[in-house]
PDB file of C-alpha atoms in Angstrom:
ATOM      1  CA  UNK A  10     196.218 146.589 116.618  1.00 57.00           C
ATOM      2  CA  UNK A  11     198.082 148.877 118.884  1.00 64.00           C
ATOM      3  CA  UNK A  12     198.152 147.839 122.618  1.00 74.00           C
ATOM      4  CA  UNK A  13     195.421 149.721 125.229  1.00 90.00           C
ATOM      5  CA  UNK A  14     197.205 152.721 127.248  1.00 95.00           C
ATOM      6  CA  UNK A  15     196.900 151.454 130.966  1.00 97.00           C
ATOM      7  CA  UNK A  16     196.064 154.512 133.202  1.00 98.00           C
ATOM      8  CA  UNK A  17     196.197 153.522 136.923  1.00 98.00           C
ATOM      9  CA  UNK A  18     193.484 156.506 138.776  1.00 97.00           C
ATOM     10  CA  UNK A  19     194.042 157.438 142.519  1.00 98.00           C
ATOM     11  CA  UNK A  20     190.755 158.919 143.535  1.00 96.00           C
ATOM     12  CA  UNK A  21     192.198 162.206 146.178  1.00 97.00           C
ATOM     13  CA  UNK A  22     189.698 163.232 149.096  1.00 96.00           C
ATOM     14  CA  UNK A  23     191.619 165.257 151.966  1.00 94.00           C
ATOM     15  CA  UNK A  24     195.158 164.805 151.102  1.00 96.00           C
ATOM     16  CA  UNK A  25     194.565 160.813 151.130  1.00 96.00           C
ATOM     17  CA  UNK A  26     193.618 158.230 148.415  1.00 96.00           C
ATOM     18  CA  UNK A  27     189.865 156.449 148.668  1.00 96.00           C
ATOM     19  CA  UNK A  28     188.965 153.668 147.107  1.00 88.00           C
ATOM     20  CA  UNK A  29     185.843 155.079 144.557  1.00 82.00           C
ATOM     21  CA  UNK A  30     183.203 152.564 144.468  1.00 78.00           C
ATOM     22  CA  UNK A  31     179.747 153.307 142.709  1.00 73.00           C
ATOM     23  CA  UNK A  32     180.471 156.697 142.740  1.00 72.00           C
ATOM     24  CA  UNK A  33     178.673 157.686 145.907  1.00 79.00           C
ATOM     25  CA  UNK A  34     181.456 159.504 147.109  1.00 81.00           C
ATOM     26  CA  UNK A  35     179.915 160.059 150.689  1.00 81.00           C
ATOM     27  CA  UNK A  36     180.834 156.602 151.652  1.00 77.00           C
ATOM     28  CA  UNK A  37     184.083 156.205 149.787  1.00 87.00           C
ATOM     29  CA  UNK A  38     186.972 155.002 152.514  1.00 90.00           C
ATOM     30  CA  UNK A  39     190.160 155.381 152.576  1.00 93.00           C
ATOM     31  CA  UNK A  40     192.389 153.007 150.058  1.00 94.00           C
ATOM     32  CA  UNK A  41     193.607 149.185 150.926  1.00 94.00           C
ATOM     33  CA  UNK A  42     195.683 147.771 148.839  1.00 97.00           C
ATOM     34  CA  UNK A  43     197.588 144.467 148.756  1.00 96.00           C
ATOM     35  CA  UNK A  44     199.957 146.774 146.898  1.00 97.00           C
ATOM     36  CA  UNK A  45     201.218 149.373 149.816  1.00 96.00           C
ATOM     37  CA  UNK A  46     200.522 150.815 153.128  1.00 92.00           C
ATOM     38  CA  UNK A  47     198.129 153.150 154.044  1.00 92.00           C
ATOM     39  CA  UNK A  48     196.464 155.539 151.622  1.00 97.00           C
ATOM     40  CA  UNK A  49     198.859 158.285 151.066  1.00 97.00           C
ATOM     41  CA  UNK A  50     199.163 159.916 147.503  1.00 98.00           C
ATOM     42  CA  UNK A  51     202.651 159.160 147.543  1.00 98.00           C
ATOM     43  CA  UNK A  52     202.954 155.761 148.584  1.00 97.00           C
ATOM     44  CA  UNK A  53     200.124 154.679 146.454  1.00 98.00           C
ATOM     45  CA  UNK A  54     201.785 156.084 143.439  1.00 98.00           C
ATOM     46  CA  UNK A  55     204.905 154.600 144.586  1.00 98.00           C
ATOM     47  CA  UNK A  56     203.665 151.289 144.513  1.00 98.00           C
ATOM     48  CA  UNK A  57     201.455 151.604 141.449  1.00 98.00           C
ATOM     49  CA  UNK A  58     204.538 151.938 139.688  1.00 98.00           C
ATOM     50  CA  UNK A  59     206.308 149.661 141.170  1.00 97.00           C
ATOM     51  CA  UNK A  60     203.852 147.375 140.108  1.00 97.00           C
ATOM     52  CA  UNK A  61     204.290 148.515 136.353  1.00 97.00           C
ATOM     53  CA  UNK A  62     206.120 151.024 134.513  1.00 97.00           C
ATOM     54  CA  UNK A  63     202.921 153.419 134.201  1.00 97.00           C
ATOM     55  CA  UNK A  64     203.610 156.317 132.095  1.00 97.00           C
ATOM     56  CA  UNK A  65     200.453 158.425 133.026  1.00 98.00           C
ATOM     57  CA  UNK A  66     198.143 158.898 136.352  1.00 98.00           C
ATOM     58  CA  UNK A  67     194.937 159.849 136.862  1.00 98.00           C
ATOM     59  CA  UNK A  68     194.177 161.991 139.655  1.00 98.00           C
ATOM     60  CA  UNK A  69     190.534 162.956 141.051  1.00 97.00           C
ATOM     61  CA  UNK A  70     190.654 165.714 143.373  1.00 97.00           C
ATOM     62  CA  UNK A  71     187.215 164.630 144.706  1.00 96.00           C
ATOM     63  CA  UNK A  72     187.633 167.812 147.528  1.00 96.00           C
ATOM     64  CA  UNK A  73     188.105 170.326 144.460  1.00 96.00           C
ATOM     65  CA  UNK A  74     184.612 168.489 142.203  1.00 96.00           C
ATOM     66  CA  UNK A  75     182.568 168.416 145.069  1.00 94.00           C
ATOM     67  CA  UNK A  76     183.369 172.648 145.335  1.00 94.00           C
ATOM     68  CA  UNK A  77     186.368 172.579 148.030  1.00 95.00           C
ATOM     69  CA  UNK A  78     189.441 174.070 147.077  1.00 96.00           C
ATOM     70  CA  UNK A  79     191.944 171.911 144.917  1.00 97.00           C
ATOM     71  CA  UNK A  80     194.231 169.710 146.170  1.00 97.00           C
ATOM     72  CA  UNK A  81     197.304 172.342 145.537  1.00 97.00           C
ATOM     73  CA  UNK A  82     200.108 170.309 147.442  1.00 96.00           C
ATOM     74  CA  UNK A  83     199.220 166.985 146.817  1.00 97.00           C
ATOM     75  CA  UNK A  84     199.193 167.567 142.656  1.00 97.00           C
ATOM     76  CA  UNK A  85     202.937 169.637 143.476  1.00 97.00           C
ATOM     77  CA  UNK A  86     204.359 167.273 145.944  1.00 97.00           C
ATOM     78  CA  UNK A  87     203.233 164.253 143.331  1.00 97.00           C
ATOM     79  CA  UNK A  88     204.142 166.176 140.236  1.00 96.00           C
ATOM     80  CA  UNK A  89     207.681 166.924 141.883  1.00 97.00           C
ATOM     81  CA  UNK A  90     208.398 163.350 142.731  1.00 97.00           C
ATOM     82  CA  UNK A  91     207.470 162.023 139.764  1.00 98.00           C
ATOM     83  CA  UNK A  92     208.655 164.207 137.279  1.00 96.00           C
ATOM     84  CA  UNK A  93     208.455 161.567 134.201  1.00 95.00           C
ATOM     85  CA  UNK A  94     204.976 160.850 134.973  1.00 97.00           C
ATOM     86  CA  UNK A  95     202.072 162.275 132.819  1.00 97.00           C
ATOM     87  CA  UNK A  96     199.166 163.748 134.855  1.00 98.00           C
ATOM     88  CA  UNK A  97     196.100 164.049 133.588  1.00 98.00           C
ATOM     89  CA  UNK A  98     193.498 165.583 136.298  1.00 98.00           C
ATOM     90  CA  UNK A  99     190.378 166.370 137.165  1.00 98.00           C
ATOM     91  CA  UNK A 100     189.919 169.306 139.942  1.00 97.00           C
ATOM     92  CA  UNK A 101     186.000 169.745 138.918  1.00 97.00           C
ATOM     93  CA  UNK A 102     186.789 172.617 136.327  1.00 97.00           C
ATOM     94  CA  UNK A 103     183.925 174.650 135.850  1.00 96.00           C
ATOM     95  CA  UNK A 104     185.353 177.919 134.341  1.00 94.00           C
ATOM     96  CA  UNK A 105     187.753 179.419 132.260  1.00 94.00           C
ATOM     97  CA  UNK A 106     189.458 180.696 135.104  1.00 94.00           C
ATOM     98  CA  UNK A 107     189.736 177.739 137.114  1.00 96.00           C
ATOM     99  CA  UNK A 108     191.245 176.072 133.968  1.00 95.00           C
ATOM    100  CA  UNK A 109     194.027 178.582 134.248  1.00 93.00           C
ATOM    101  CA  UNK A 110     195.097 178.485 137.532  1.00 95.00           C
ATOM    102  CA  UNK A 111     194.842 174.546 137.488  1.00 95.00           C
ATOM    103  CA  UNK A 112     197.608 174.410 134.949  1.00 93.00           C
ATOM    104  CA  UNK A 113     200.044 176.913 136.635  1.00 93.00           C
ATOM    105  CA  UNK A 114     199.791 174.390 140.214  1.00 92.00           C
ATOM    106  CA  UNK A 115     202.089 171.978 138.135  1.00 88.00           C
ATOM    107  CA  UNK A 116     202.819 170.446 134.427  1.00 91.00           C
ATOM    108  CA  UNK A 117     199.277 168.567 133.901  1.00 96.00           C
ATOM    109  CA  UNK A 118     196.859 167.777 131.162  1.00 97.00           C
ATOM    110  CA  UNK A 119     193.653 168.832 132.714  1.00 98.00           C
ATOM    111  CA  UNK A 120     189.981 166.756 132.338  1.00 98.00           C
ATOM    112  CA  UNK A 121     186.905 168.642 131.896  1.00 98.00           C
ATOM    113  CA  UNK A 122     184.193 166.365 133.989  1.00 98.00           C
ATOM    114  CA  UNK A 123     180.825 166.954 132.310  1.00 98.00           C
ATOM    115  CA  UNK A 124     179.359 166.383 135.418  1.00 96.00           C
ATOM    116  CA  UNK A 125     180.806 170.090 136.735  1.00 97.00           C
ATOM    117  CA  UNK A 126     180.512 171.845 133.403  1.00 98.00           C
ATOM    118  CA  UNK A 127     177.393 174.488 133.601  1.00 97.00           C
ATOM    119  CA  UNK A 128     177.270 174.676 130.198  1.00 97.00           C
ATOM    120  CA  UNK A 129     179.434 174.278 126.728  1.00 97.00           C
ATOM    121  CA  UNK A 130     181.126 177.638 126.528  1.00 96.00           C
ATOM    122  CA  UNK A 131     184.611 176.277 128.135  1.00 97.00           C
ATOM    123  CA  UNK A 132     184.772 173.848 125.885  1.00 97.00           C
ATOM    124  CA  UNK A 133     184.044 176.303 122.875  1.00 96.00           C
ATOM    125  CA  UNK A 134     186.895 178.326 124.372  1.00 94.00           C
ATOM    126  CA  UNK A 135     189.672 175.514 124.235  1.00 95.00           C
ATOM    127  CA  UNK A 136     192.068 177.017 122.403  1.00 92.00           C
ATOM    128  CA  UNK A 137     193.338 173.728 120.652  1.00 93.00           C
ATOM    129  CA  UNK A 138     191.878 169.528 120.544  1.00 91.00           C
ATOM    130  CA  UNK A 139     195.180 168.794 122.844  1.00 94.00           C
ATOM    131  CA  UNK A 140     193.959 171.263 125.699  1.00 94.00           C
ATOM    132  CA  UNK A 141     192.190 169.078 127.802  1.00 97.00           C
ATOM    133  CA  UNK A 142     190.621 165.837 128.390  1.00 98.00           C
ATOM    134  CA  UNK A 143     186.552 165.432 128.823  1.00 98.00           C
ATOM    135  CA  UNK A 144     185.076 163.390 130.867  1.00 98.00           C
ATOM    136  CA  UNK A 145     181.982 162.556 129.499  1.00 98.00           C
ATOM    137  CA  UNK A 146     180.211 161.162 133.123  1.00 97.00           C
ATOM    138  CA  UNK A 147     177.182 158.706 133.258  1.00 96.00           C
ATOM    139  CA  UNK A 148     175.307 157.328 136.054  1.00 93.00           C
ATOM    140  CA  UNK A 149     173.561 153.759 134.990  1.00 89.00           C
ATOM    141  CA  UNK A 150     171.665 155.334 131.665  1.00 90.00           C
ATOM    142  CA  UNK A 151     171.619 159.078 133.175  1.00 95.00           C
ATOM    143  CA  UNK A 152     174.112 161.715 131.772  1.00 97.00           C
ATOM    144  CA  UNK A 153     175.889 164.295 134.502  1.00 97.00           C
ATOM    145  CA  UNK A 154     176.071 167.359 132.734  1.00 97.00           C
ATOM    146  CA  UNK A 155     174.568 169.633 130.488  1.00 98.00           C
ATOM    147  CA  UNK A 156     172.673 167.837 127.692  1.00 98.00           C
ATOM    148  CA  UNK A 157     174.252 170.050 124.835  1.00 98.00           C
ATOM    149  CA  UNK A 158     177.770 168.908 125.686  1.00 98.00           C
ATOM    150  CA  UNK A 159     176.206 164.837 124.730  1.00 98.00           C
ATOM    151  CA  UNK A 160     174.605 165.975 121.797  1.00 98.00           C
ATOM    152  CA  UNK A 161     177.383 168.227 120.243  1.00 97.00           C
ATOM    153  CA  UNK A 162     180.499 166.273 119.446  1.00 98.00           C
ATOM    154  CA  UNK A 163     181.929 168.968 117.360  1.00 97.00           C
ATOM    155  CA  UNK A 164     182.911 170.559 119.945  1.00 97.00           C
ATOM    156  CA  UNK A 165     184.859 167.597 122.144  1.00 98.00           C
ATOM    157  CA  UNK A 166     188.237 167.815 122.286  1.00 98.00           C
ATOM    158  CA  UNK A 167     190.598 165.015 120.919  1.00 97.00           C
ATOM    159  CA  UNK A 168     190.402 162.730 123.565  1.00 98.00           C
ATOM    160  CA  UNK A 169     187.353 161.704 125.384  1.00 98.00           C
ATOM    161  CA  UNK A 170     186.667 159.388 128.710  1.00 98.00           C
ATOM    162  CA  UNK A 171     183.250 157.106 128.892  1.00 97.00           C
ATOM    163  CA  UNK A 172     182.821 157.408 132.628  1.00 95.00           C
ATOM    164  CA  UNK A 173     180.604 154.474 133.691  1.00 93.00           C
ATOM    165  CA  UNK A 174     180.628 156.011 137.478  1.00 90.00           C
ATOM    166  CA  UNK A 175     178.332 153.456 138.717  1.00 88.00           C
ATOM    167  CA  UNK A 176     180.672 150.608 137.415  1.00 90.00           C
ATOM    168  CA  UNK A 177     183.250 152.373 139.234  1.00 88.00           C
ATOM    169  CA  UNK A 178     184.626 149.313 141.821  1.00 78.00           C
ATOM    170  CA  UNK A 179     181.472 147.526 141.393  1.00 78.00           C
ATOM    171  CA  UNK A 180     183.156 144.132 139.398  1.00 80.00           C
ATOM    172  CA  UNK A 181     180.590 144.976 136.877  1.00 87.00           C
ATOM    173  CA  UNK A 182     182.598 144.883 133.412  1.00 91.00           C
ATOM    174  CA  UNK A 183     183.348 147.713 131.514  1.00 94.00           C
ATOM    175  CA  UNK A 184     180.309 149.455 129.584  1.00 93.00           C
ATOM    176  CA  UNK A 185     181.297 147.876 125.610  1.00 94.00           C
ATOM    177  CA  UNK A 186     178.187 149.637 124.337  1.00 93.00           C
ATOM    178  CA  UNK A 187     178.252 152.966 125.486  1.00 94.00           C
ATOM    179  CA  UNK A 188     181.738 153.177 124.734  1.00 94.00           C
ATOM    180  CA  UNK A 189     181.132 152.695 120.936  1.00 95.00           C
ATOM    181  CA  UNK A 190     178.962 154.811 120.742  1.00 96.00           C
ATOM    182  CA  UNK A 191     180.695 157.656 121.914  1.00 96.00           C
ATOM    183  CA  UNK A 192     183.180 156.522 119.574  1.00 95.00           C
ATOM    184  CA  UNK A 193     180.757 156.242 116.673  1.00 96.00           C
ATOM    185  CA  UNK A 194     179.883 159.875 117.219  1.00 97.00           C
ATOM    186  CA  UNK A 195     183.311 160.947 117.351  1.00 97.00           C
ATOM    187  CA  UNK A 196     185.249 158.876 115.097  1.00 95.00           C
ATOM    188  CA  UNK A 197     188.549 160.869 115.015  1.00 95.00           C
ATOM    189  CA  UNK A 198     188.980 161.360 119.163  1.00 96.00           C
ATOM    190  CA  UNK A 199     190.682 158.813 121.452  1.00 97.00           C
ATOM    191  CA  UNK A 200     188.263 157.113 123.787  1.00 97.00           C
ATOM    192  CA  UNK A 201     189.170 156.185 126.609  1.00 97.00           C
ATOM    193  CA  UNK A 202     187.080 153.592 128.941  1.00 96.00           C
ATOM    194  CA  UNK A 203     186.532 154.098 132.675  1.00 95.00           C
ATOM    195  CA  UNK A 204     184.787 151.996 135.383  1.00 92.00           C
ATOM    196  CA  UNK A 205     184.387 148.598 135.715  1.00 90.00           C
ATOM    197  CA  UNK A 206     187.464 146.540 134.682  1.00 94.00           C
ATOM    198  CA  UNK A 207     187.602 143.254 136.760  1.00 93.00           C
ATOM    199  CA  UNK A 208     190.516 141.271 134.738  1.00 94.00           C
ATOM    200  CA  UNK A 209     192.684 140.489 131.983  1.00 94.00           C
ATOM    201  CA  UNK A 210     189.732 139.345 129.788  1.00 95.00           C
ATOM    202  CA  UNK A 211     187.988 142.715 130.451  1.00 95.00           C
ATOM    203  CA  UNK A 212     191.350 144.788 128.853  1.00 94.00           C
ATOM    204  CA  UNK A 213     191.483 142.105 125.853  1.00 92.00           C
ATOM    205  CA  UNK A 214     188.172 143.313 125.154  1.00 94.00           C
ATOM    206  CA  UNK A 215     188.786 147.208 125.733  1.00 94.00           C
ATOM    207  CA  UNK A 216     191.462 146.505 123.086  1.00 92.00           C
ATOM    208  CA  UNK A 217     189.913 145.131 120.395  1.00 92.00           C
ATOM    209  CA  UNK A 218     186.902 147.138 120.883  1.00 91.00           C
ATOM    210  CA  UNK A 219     189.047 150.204 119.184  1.00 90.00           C
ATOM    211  CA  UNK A 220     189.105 151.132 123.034  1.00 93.00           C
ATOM    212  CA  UNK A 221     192.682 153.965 122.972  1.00 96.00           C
ATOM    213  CA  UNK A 222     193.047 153.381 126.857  1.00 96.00           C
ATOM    214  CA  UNK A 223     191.407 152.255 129.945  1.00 97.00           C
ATOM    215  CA  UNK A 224     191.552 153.618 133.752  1.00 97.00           C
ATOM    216  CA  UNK A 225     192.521 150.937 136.328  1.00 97.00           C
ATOM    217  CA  UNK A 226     192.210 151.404 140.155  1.00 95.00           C
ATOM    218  CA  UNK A 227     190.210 148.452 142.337  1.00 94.00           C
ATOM    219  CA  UNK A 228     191.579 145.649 139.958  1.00 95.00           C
ATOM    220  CA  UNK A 229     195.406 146.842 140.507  1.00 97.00           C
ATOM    221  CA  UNK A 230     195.240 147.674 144.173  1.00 96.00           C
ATOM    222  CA  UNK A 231     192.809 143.938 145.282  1.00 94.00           C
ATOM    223  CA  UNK A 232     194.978 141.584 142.707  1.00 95.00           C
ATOM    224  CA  UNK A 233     192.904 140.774 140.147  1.00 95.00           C
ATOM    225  CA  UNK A 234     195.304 142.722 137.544  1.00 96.00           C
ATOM    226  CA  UNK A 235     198.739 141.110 137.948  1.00 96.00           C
ATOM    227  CA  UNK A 236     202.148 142.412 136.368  1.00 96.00           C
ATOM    228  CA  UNK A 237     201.920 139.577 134.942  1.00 95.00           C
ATOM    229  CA  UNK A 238     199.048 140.792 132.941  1.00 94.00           C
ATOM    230  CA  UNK A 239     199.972 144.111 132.270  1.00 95.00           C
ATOM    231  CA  UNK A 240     203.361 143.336 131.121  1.00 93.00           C
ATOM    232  CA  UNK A 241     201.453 142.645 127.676  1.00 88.00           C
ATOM    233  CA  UNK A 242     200.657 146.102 127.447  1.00 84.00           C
ATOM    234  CA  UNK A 243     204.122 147.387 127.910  1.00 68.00           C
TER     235      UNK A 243
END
């Protein structure tokens, strides 16, 4: 059984990191961590790996899903510092053309949300299953996003996220069921697991669920995820 991929998230509203909690972004604040000063993107990430040799980020551009324009010098000034890092992000694509001129700001791997796709045609357009990243985004039992991404995994690229956004910094567990069955109705994709992780037990279980990876933020940045603990997962 190969070890979970540990993907630590900074959540980006205004050129400063918030800590995402139940998804109701209106009242997210900004970050405080045990781990570093103040909630800029660079000292966060600074810290984050610091903590633990991360090898990929996660970066919300909450300005650019909720319609504002992306993030542009944050993603370049973070991309530049950290040139070893792999950055997988979601600006809230919605077209094709958005897609594009996400990937020329700096070298990325960028997520389709569901909850910002109108429909299923940029996913139909992907050229290849390493493209991009979706996001398949739940709120308690709800999907966000058009019901004919859900129902047709055919056309999901080769790795998929189970956003439980109402687990998000809620101590609430990571969503076991929902992620197999995403997984049972794409067998061949990696699935990745997002919201909820409160400790060591939680990734254990992540793991041998089948579970490819898991997104981290409140657990790293309040304690409850040690480098003790992640040094198994090096």
């Amino acid at each position: 059984m190969l070890p979970v991929n540990l993907i630590p998230v900074i959540d980006v509203a205004r050129d400063q990191v918030v800590h995402a909690r139940g998804g109701i972004r209106d009242s997210y604040q900004p970050l405080q961590s045990i781990l570093c000063r103040g909630s800029k993107p660079l000292d966060v990430v600074e810290a984050l790996l610091a903590l633990h040799p991360f090898t990929t980020l996660y970066i919300a551009d909450l300005d650019a899903i909720e319609g504002r324009p992306v993030q542009t010098a944050v993603l370049q000034q973070l991309q530049q510092a950290f040139p070893d890092l792999n950055f997988w992000v979601d600006a809230g694509i919605r077209r094709s053309g958005q897609l594009h001129s996400l990937t020329q700001i700096a070298p990325l791997v960028p997520v389709l949300g569901s909850e910002t796709l109108p429909d299923t045609r940029l996913l139909e357009q992907l050229p290849d299953r390493d493209s991009a990243i979706l996001s398949l985004d739940f709120m308690e039992q709800s999907f966000l996003g058009p019901a004919a991404v859900l129902a047709t995994p055919a056309l999901w690229p080769g790795r998929i996220i189970a956003m439980a956004l109402h687990r998000v910094g809620k101590h609430q567990g990571p969503d076991l069921a929902r992620l197999q069955s995403l997984r049972s109705a794409a067998p061949l994709a990696a699935c990745y697991s997002a919201g909820g992780v409160r400790n060591a037990d939680d990734l254990h279980d992540l793991q041998t669920s089948g579970c490819t990876g898991v997104l981290l933020a409140s657990a790293l940045h309040d304690g409850r995820l040690s480098a003790r603990h992640l040094a198994v997962y090096r």
